[in-house]
């Protein structure tokens, strides 16, 4: 990495931004293909972001990462989040990503089977993704988080609270968050049970929408 990194954050972050934009388009393409054949799409919606300079520096400091090792040691400078209706969809998305030849999965972390102590559940992949730059190809790392809507609801609320409490929650709030995580897990389990019904309803709505358009 160049010595001018600290003074040139825009050019440092540009390939990551390109990776996020391209991956979002490709993932939306997957969703579109399922919908074209009137099949249940395992992807509900996708978000993406680039870590800010401040957040990268904060993470580097907390983890003791040298400034010339940011590219190698910070896996989530580029981040993609894929939201799914059902837990089964998460596994389908992982299968689809494993089969692609435009990216390479280097790490898989299954926080669904092994939820975090906080109650956090999600399936994480760290991928290497090549972006074509005018100076040639550059391979960047990107963290892909795959979750159900219920997992996302819990994680979003917990993440917001974390800003306020920095993980040092009062006991009552801690207990509530653990209970809420359990409720989200139960919701996912119930939704999986009635998945067939919901999928039929989805087809019905998509047919109706087609008739309206
Ligand atoms: P942000 O703002 O979302 O980018 P480790 O701590 O070493 O076990 P590491 O390297 O932090 O693991 O990676 P991990 O745990 O696989 O993924 C980190 C990211 O997952 C976080 O990014 C969050 O987005 C999400 N995450 C992990 N644990 C929790 C949790 O308990 N609650 C919530 N809400 N999200 C979580 P950042 O960089 O922390 O934050």
PDB file of C-alpha atoms and ligand atoms in Angstrom:
ATOM      1  CA  UNK A   1       0.000   0.000   0.000  1.00  0.00           C
ATOM      2  CA  UNK A   2       1.285   3.486  -0.845  1.00  0.00           C
ATOM      3  CA  UNK A   3       2.702   5.761   1.827  1.00  0.00           C
ATOM      4  CA  UNK A   4       0.288   8.470   0.754  1.00  0.00           C
ATOM      5  CA  UNK A   5      -2.679   6.377   2.023  1.00  0.00           C
ATOM      6  CA  UNK A   6      -3.568   8.641   4.909  1.00  0.00           C
ATOM      7  CA  UNK A   7      -3.711  11.717   2.679  1.00  0.00           C
ATOM      8  CA  UNK A   8      -5.504   9.929  -0.130  1.00  0.00           C
ATOM      9  CA  UNK A   9      -8.498   8.154   1.365  1.00  0.00           C
ATOM     10  CA  UNK A  10     -10.702   8.687  -1.667  1.00  0.00           C
ATOM     11  CA  UNK A  11      -8.419   6.668  -3.918  1.00  0.00           C
ATOM     12  CA  UNK A  12      -7.890   4.042  -1.194  1.00  0.00           C
ATOM     13  CA  UNK A  13     -11.638   3.558  -0.800  1.00  0.00           C
ATOM     14  CA  UNK A  14     -12.580   3.783  -4.513  1.00  0.00           C
ATOM     15  CA  UNK A  15     -12.020   0.063  -5.368  1.00  0.00           C
ATOM     16  CA  UNK A  16     -14.091  -0.941  -2.313  1.00  0.00           C
ATOM     17  CA  UNK A  17     -16.873   1.383  -3.408  1.00  0.00           C
ATOM     18  CA  UNK A  18     -16.754  -0.135  -6.890  1.00  0.00           C
ATOM     19  CA  UNK A  19     -16.888  -3.658  -5.421  1.00  0.00           C
ATOM     20  CA  UNK A  20     -19.968  -2.806  -3.343  1.00  0.00           C
ATOM     21  CA  UNK A  21     -21.768  -1.225  -6.298  1.00  0.00           C
ATOM     22  CA  UNK A  22     -20.994  -4.155  -8.599  1.00  0.00           C
ATOM     23  CA  UNK A  23     -21.946  -6.784  -6.024  1.00  0.00           C
ATOM     24  CA  UNK A  24     -25.257  -5.054  -5.311  1.00  0.00           C
ATOM     25  CA  UNK A  25     -26.109  -5.097  -9.021  1.00  0.00           C
ATOM     26  CA  UNK A  26     -25.133  -8.770  -9.356  1.00  0.00           C
ATOM     27  CA  UNK A  27     -27.142  -9.810  -6.303  1.00  0.00           C
ATOM     28  CA  UNK A  28     -30.172  -7.892  -7.515  1.00  0.00           C
ATOM     29  CA  UNK A  29     -29.684  -9.794 -10.772  1.00  0.00           C
ATOM     30  CA  UNK A  30     -30.056 -13.078  -8.887  1.00  0.00           C
ATOM     31  CA  UNK A  31     -33.310 -11.866  -7.325  1.00  0.00           C
ATOM     32  CA  UNK A  32     -34.603 -10.753 -10.719  1.00  0.00           C
ATOM     33  CA  UNK A  33     -33.867 -14.155 -12.283  1.00  0.00           C
ATOM     34  CA  UNK A  34     -35.936 -15.943  -9.638  1.00  0.00           C
ATOM     35  CA  UNK A  35     -38.797 -13.501 -10.109  1.00  0.00           C
ATOM     36  CA  UNK A  36     -38.676 -13.885 -13.896  1.00  0.00           C
ATOM     37  CA  UNK A  37     -39.430 -17.572 -13.526  1.00  0.00           C
ATOM     38  CA  UNK A  38     -42.015 -16.807 -10.845  1.00  0.00           C
ATOM     39  CA  UNK A  39     -40.030 -18.658  -8.250  1.00  0.00           C
ATOM     40  CA  UNK A  40     -39.534 -17.604  -4.632  1.00  0.00           C
ATOM     41  CA  UNK A  41     -36.459 -15.335  -4.541  1.00  0.00           C
ATOM     42  CA  UNK A  42     -34.143 -16.218  -1.635  1.00  0.00           C
ATOM     43  CA  UNK A  43     -33.062 -12.564  -1.516  1.00  0.00           C
ATOM     44  CA  UNK A  44     -35.492 -10.011  -0.140  1.00  0.00           C
ATOM     45  CA  UNK A  45     -33.253  -6.918  -0.272  1.00  0.00           C
ATOM     46  CA  UNK A  46     -29.616  -5.930  -0.306  1.00  0.00           C
ATOM     47  CA  UNK A  47     -27.702  -3.095   1.280  1.00  0.00           C
ATOM     48  CA  UNK A  48     -24.071  -2.154   0.996  1.00  0.00           C
ATOM     49  CA  UNK A  49     -21.681   0.297   2.545  1.00  0.00           C
ATOM     50  CA  UNK A  50     -18.058   1.328   2.744  1.00  0.00           C
ATOM     51  CA  UNK A  51     -16.548   1.796   6.180  1.00  0.00           C
ATOM     52  CA  UNK A  52     -15.707   5.423   6.848  1.00  0.00           C
ATOM     53  CA  UNK A  53     -12.117   6.558   7.288  1.00  0.00           C
ATOM     54  CA  UNK A  54     -12.855   7.236  10.981  1.00  0.00           C
ATOM     55  CA  UNK A  55     -14.332   3.789  11.519  1.00  0.00           C
ATOM     56  CA  UNK A  56     -11.386   2.088   9.745  1.00  0.00           C
ATOM     57  CA  UNK A  57      -8.876   3.979  11.892  1.00  0.00           C
ATOM     58  CA  UNK A  58     -10.839   3.199  15.057  1.00  0.00           C
ATOM     59  CA  UNK A  59     -10.930  -0.530  14.249  1.00  0.00           C
ATOM     60  CA  UNK A  60      -7.195  -0.483  13.375  1.00  0.00           C
ATOM     61  CA  UNK A  61      -6.386   1.145  16.695  1.00  0.00           C
ATOM     62  CA  UNK A  62      -8.555  -1.197  18.776  1.00  0.00           C
ATOM     63  CA  UNK A  63      -7.083  -4.280  17.066  1.00  0.00           C
ATOM     64  CA  UNK A  64      -3.515  -3.012  16.852  1.00  0.00           C
ATOM     65  CA  UNK A  65      -3.496  -3.130  13.049  1.00  0.00           C
ATOM     66  CA  UNK A  66      -0.679  -1.162  11.412  1.00  0.00           C
ATOM     67  CA  UNK A  67      -1.728   1.445   8.853  1.00  0.00           C
ATOM     68  CA  UNK A  68       0.172  -0.395   6.110  1.00  0.00           C
ATOM     69  CA  UNK A  69      -1.862  -3.569   6.835  1.00  0.00           C
ATOM     70  CA  UNK A  70      -5.399  -2.167   6.513  1.00  0.00           C
ATOM     71  CA  UNK A  71      -6.104  -3.904   3.179  1.00  0.00           C
ATOM     72  CA  UNK A  72      -4.985  -7.298   4.464  1.00  0.00           C
ATOM     73  CA  UNK A  73      -6.259  -7.174   8.034  1.00  0.00           C
ATOM     74  CA  UNK A  74      -9.587  -5.338   7.906  1.00  0.00           C
ATOM     75  CA  UNK A  75     -12.063  -7.656   6.212  1.00  0.00           C
ATOM     76  CA  UNK A  76     -15.081  -5.394   6.190  1.00  0.00           C
ATOM     77  CA  UNK A  77     -13.944  -2.138   4.599  1.00  0.00           C
ATOM     78  CA  UNK A  78     -16.494  -3.159   1.964  1.00  0.00           C
ATOM     79  CA  UNK A  79     -19.687  -4.662   3.375  1.00  0.00           C
ATOM     80  CA  UNK A  80     -22.741  -6.199   1.765  1.00  0.00           C
ATOM     81  CA  UNK A  81     -25.833  -7.272   3.683  1.00  0.00           C
ATOM     82  CA  UNK A  82     -28.335  -9.671   2.151  1.00  0.00           C
ATOM     83  CA  UNK A  83     -31.740  -9.934   3.796  1.00  0.00           C
ATOM     84  CA  UNK A  84     -33.831 -13.084   3.329  1.00  0.00           C
ATOM     85  CA  UNK A  85     -37.345 -14.092   4.335  1.00  0.00           C
ATOM     86  CA  UNK A  86     -36.444 -17.529   5.667  1.00  0.00           C
ATOM     87  CA  UNK A  87     -33.442 -19.217   7.260  1.00  0.00           C
ATOM     88  CA  UNK A  88     -33.604 -21.748   4.385  1.00  0.00           C
ATOM     89  CA  UNK A  89     -33.044 -18.862   1.971  1.00  0.00           C
ATOM     90  CA  UNK A  90     -29.767 -17.980   3.705  1.00  0.00           C
ATOM     91  CA  UNK A  91     -28.403 -21.428   2.907  1.00  0.00           C
ATOM     92  CA  UNK A  92     -29.643 -21.106  -0.675  1.00  0.00           C
ATOM     93  CA  UNK A  93     -27.820 -17.767  -1.039  1.00  0.00           C
ATOM     94  CA  UNK A  94     -24.624 -19.278   0.410  1.00  0.00           C
ATOM     95  CA  UNK A  95     -24.902 -22.131  -2.126  1.00  0.00           C
ATOM     96  CA  UNK A  96     -25.362 -19.626  -4.962  1.00  0.00           C
ATOM     97  CA  UNK A  97     -22.349 -17.586  -3.871  1.00  0.00           C
ATOM     98  CA  UNK A  98     -20.158 -20.687  -3.474  1.00  0.00           C
ATOM     99  CA  UNK A  99     -20.957 -21.626  -7.070  1.00  0.00           C
ATOM    100  CA  UNK A 100     -19.963 -18.276  -8.595  1.00  0.00           C
ATOM    101  CA  UNK A 101     -16.687 -17.825 -10.413  1.00  0.00           C
ATOM    102  CA  UNK A 102     -16.554 -14.025 -10.162  1.00  0.00           C
ATOM    103  CA  UNK A 103     -15.739 -14.103  -6.443  1.00  0.00           C
ATOM    104  CA  UNK A 104     -13.827 -16.299  -4.050  1.00  0.00           C
ATOM    105  CA  UNK A 105     -15.017 -17.137  -0.539  1.00  0.00           C
ATOM    106  CA  UNK A 106     -12.087 -17.150   1.881  1.00  0.00           C
ATOM    107  CA  UNK A 107     -13.901 -17.300   5.248  1.00  0.00           C
ATOM    108  CA  UNK A 108     -17.325 -18.579   6.369  1.00  0.00           C
ATOM    109  CA  UNK A 109     -18.658 -17.805   9.831  1.00  0.00           C
ATOM    110  CA  UNK A 110     -21.927 -19.443  10.790  1.00  0.00           C
ATOM    111  CA  UNK A 111     -23.371 -17.322  13.588  1.00  0.00           C
ATOM    112  CA  UNK A 112     -26.729 -19.025  13.021  1.00  0.00           C
ATOM    113  CA  UNK A 113     -25.736 -22.467  14.234  1.00  0.00           C
ATOM    114  CA  UNK A 114     -23.310 -20.815  16.660  1.00  0.00           C
ATOM    115  CA  UNK A 115     -24.974 -17.585  17.752  1.00  0.00           C
ATOM    116  CA  UNK A 116     -22.809 -14.954  19.416  1.00  0.00           C
ATOM    117  CA  UNK A 117     -22.988 -14.400  23.163  1.00  0.00           C
ATOM    118  CA  UNK A 118     -24.843 -11.150  22.518  1.00  0.00           C
ATOM    119  CA  UNK A 119     -27.642 -13.120  20.812  1.00  0.00           C
ATOM    120  CA  UNK A 120     -26.461 -12.004  17.351  1.00  0.00           C
ATOM    121  CA  UNK A 121     -27.269 -14.381  14.492  1.00  0.00           C
ATOM    122  CA  UNK A 122     -26.222 -14.078  10.836  1.00  0.00           C
ATOM    123  CA  UNK A 123     -24.184 -15.992   8.274  1.00  0.00           C
ATOM    124  CA  UNK A 124     -20.954 -14.203   7.376  1.00  0.00           C
ATOM    125  CA  UNK A 125     -18.730 -14.702   4.371  1.00  0.00           C
ATOM    126  CA  UNK A 126     -15.516 -12.900   3.633  1.00  0.00           C
ATOM    127  CA  UNK A 127     -14.919 -12.877  -0.082  1.00  0.00           C
ATOM    128  CA  UNK A 128     -12.176 -11.763  -2.423  1.00  0.00           C
ATOM    129  CA  UNK A 129     -13.650  -9.849  -5.317  1.00  0.00           C
ATOM    130  CA  UNK A 130     -11.683  -8.573  -8.339  1.00  0.00           C
ATOM    131  CA  UNK A 131     -12.467  -5.078  -9.558  1.00  0.00           C
ATOM    132  CA  UNK A 132     -11.253  -3.806 -12.902  1.00  0.00           C
ATOM    133  CA  UNK A 133      -9.491  -0.466 -12.429  1.00  0.00           C
ATOM    134  CA  UNK A 134      -7.836   1.662 -15.096  1.00  0.00           C
ATOM    135  CA  UNK A 135      -4.506   0.597 -13.598  1.00  0.00           C
ATOM    136  CA  UNK A 136      -5.439  -3.092 -13.838  1.00  0.00           C
ATOM    137  CA  UNK A 137      -7.242  -5.642 -11.717  1.00  0.00           C
ATOM    138  CA  UNK A 138      -7.395  -5.177  -7.961  1.00  0.00           C
ATOM    139  CA  UNK A 139      -8.668  -7.847  -5.605  1.00  0.00           C
ATOM    140  CA  UNK A 140     -10.495  -6.465  -2.582  1.00  0.00           C
ATOM    141  CA  UNK A 141     -11.976  -8.200   0.437  1.00  0.00           C
ATOM    142  CA  UNK A 142     -15.633  -7.756   1.238  1.00  0.00           C
ATOM    143  CA  UNK A 143     -17.694  -9.008   4.165  1.00  0.00           C
ATOM    144  CA  UNK A 144     -21.073 -10.418   3.181  1.00  0.00           C
ATOM    145  CA  UNK A 145     -23.614 -10.736   5.990  1.00  0.00           C
ATOM    146  CA  UNK A 146     -26.638 -12.885   5.188  1.00  0.00           C
ATOM    147  CA  UNK A 147     -29.602 -12.721   7.572  1.00  0.00           C
ATOM    148  CA  UNK A 148     -33.335 -13.101   7.850  1.00  0.00           C
ATOM    149  CA  UNK A 149     -35.526 -10.042   8.297  1.00  0.00           C
ATOM    150  CA  UNK A 150     -35.976 -10.994  11.971  1.00  0.00           C
ATOM    151  CA  UNK A 151     -32.211 -11.315  12.511  1.00  0.00           C
ATOM    152  CA  UNK A 152     -31.744  -7.962  10.806  1.00  0.00           C
ATOM    153  CA  UNK A 153     -34.389  -6.292  12.979  1.00  0.00           C
ATOM    154  CA  UNK A 154     -32.649  -7.483  16.149  1.00  0.00           C
ATOM    155  CA  UNK A 155     -29.125  -6.626  14.926  1.00  0.00           C
ATOM    156  CA  UNK A 156     -30.145  -3.146  13.792  1.00  0.00           C
ATOM    157  CA  UNK A 157     -31.705  -2.281  17.149  1.00  0.00           C
ATOM    158  CA  UNK A 158     -28.803  -3.807  19.101  1.00  0.00           C
ATOM    159  CA  UNK A 159     -26.260  -1.971  16.943  1.00  0.00           C
ATOM    160  CA  UNK A 160     -27.970   1.352  17.637  1.00  0.00           C
ATOM    161  CA  UNK A 161     -28.072   0.662  21.387  1.00  0.00           C
ATOM    162  CA  UNK A 162     -24.411  -0.331  21.285  1.00  0.00           C
ATOM    163  CA  UNK A 163     -23.473   3.187  20.219  1.00  0.00           C
ATOM    164  CA  UNK A 164     -25.027   4.480  23.413  1.00  0.00           C
ATOM    165  CA  UNK A 165     -23.793   1.811  25.831  1.00  0.00           C
ATOM    166  CA  UNK A 166     -20.595   0.576  24.079  1.00  0.00           C
ATOM    167  CA  UNK A 167     -21.632  -3.008  24.900  1.00  0.00           C
ATOM    168  CA  UNK A 168     -21.900  -2.234  28.661  1.00  0.00           C
ATOM    169  CA  UNK A 169     -25.643  -2.699  28.892  1.00  0.00           C
ATOM    170  CA  UNK A 170     -27.525  -2.347  32.176  1.00  0.00           C
ATOM    171  CA  UNK A 171     -28.628  -5.844  33.279  1.00  0.00           C
ATOM    172  CA  UNK A 172     -32.317  -5.198  32.509  1.00  0.00           C
ATOM    173  CA  UNK A 173     -31.536  -4.104  28.970  1.00  0.00           C
ATOM    174  CA  UNK A 174     -29.111  -6.990  28.475  1.00  0.00           C
ATOM    175  CA  UNK A 175     -31.806  -9.457  29.549  1.00  0.00           C
ATOM    176  CA  UNK A 176     -34.345  -7.837  27.258  1.00  0.00           C
ATOM    177  CA  UNK A 177     -31.969  -8.044  24.292  1.00  0.00           C
ATOM    178  CA  UNK A 178     -31.338 -11.730  24.964  1.00  0.00           C
ATOM    179  CA  UNK A 179     -35.111 -12.330  25.174  1.00  0.00           C
ATOM    180  CA  UNK A 180     -35.658 -10.328  21.991  1.00  0.00           C
ATOM    181  CA  UNK A 181     -32.999 -12.457  20.222  1.00  0.00           C
ATOM    182  CA  UNK A 182     -34.826 -15.581  21.366  1.00  0.00           C
ATOM    183  CA  UNK A 183     -38.115 -14.131  20.115  1.00  0.00           C
ATOM    184  CA  UNK A 184     -36.512 -13.393  16.729  1.00  0.00           C
ATOM    185  CA  UNK A 185     -35.234 -16.982  16.612  1.00  0.00           C
ATOM    186  CA  UNK A 186     -38.729 -18.283  17.408  1.00  0.00           C
ATOM    187  CA  UNK A 187     -40.222 -16.050  14.734  1.00  0.00           C
ATOM    188  CA  UNK A 188     -37.790 -17.487  12.168  1.00  0.00           C
ATOM    189  CA  UNK A 189     -38.632 -21.018  13.290  1.00  0.00           C
ATOM    190  CA  UNK A 190     -42.392 -20.389  13.031  1.00  0.00           C
ATOM    191  CA  UNK A 191     -42.005 -18.722   9.633  1.00  0.00           C
ATOM    192  CA  UNK A 192     -40.020 -21.712   8.361  1.00  0.00           C
ATOM    193  CA  UNK A 193     -42.861 -23.976   9.488  1.00  0.00           C
ATOM    194  CA  UNK A 194     -45.405 -22.037   7.471  1.00  0.00           C
ATOM    195  CA  UNK A 195     -42.986 -21.334   4.600  1.00  0.00           C
ATOM    196  CA  UNK A 196     -44.947 -23.252   1.980  1.00  0.00           C
ATOM    197  CA  UNK A 197     -48.047 -21.188   2.726  1.00  0.00           C
ATOM    198  CA  UNK A 198     -46.146 -17.918   2.601  1.00  0.00           C
ATOM    199  CA  UNK A 199     -44.484 -18.846  -0.690  1.00  0.00           C
ATOM    200  CA  UNK A 200     -47.839 -19.584  -2.259  1.00  0.00           C
ATOM    201  CA  UNK A 201     -49.045 -16.190  -1.066  1.00  0.00           C
ATOM    202  CA  UNK A 202     -45.961 -14.584  -2.654  1.00  0.00           C
ATOM    203  CA  UNK A 203     -46.790 -16.146  -6.032  1.00  0.00           C
ATOM    204  CA  UNK A 204     -50.364 -14.931  -5.690  1.00  0.00           C
ATOM    205  CA  UNK A 205     -49.204 -11.351  -5.029  1.00  0.00           C
ATOM    206  CA  UNK A 206     -46.664 -11.376  -7.870  1.00  0.00           C
ATOM    207  CA  UNK A 207     -49.339 -12.644 -10.302  1.00  0.00           C
ATOM    208  CA  UNK A 208     -51.773  -9.998  -9.124  1.00  0.00           C
ATOM    209  CA  UNK A 209     -49.123  -7.280  -9.518  1.00  0.00           C
ATOM    210  CA  UNK A 210     -48.423  -8.451 -13.077  1.00  0.00           C
ATOM    211  CA  UNK A 211     -52.124  -8.132 -13.910  1.00  0.00           C
ATOM    212  CA  UNK A 212     -52.227  -4.587 -12.548  1.00  0.00           C
ATOM    213  CA  UNK A 213     -49.092  -3.407 -14.466  1.00  0.00           C
TER     214      UNK A 213
HETATM  215  P1  LIG B   1     -20.425  -2.337  11.662  1.00  0.00           P
HETATM  216  O1  LIG B   1     -20.704  -0.952  12.074  1.00  0.00           O
HETATM  217  O2  LIG B   1     -21.663  -3.158  11.455  1.00  0.00           O
HETATM  218  O3  LIG B   1     -19.474  -2.441  10.522  1.00  0.00           O
HETATM  219  P2  LIG B   1     -14.686 -11.181  16.143  1.00  0.00           P
HETATM  220  O4  LIG B   1     -15.158  -9.971  16.925  1.00  0.00           O
HETATM  221  O5  LIG B   1     -13.206 -11.232  15.970  1.00  0.00           O
HETATM  222  O6  LIG B   1     -15.351 -12.448  16.584  1.00  0.00           O
HETATM  223  P3  LIG B   1     -15.150  -9.713  13.774  1.00  0.00           P
HETATM  224  O7  LIG B   1     -13.838  -9.639  13.092  1.00  0.00           O
HETATM  225  O8  LIG B   1     -15.622  -8.494  14.495  1.00  0.00           O
HETATM  226  O9  LIG B   1     -15.219 -11.002  14.718  1.00  0.00           O
HETATM  227  O10 LIG B   1     -16.129 -10.133  12.683  1.00  0.00           O
HETATM  228  P4  LIG B   1     -17.585 -10.688  12.823  1.00  0.00           P
HETATM  229  O11 LIG B   1     -18.016 -10.835  14.232  1.00  0.00           O
HETATM  230  O12 LIG B   1     -17.656 -11.873  11.935  1.00  0.00           O
HETATM  231  O13 LIG B   1     -18.407  -9.540  12.164  1.00  0.00           O
HETATM  232  C1  LIG B   1     -18.385  -8.247  12.614  1.00  0.00           C
HETATM  233  C2  LIG B   1     -19.630  -7.570  12.123  1.00  0.00           C
HETATM  234  O14 LIG B   1     -20.757  -8.425  12.368  1.00  0.00           O
HETATM  235  C3  LIG B   1     -19.903  -6.318  12.897  1.00  0.00           C
HETATM  236  O15 LIG B   1     -19.267  -5.263  12.268  1.00  0.00           O
HETATM  237  C4  LIG B   1     -21.418  -6.222  12.863  1.00  0.00           C
HETATM  238  O16 LIG B   1     -21.848  -5.702  11.632  1.00  0.00           O
HETATM  239  C5  LIG B   1     -21.816  -7.675  12.949  1.00  0.00           C
HETATM  240  N1  LIG B   1     -21.922  -8.117  14.338  1.00  0.00           N
HETATM  241  C6  LIG B   1     -21.145  -9.016  14.961  1.00  0.00           C
HETATM  242  N2  LIG B   1     -21.542  -9.198  16.227  1.00  0.00           N
HETATM  243  C7  LIG B   1     -22.613  -8.396  16.426  1.00  0.00           C
HETATM  244  C8  LIG B   1     -23.480  -8.156  17.539  1.00  0.00           C
HETATM  245  O17 LIG B   1     -23.359  -8.720  18.626  1.00  0.00           O
HETATM  246  N3  LIG B   1     -24.472  -7.255  17.342  1.00  0.00           N
HETATM  247  C9  LIG B   1     -24.663  -6.620  16.158  1.00  0.00           C
HETATM  248  N4  LIG B   1     -25.659  -5.739  16.066  1.00  0.00           N
HETATM  249  N5  LIG B   1     -23.848  -6.825  15.089  1.00  0.00           N
HETATM  250  C10 LIG B   1     -22.844  -7.691  15.220  1.00  0.00           C
HETATM  251  P5  LIG B   1     -18.697  -4.050  13.100  1.00  0.00           P
HETATM  252  O18 LIG B   1     -17.410  -3.646  12.482  1.00  0.00           O
HETATM  253  O19 LIG B   1     -18.667  -4.407  14.552  1.00  0.00           O
HETATM  254  O20 LIG B   1     -19.730  -2.943  12.954  1.00  0.00           O
END
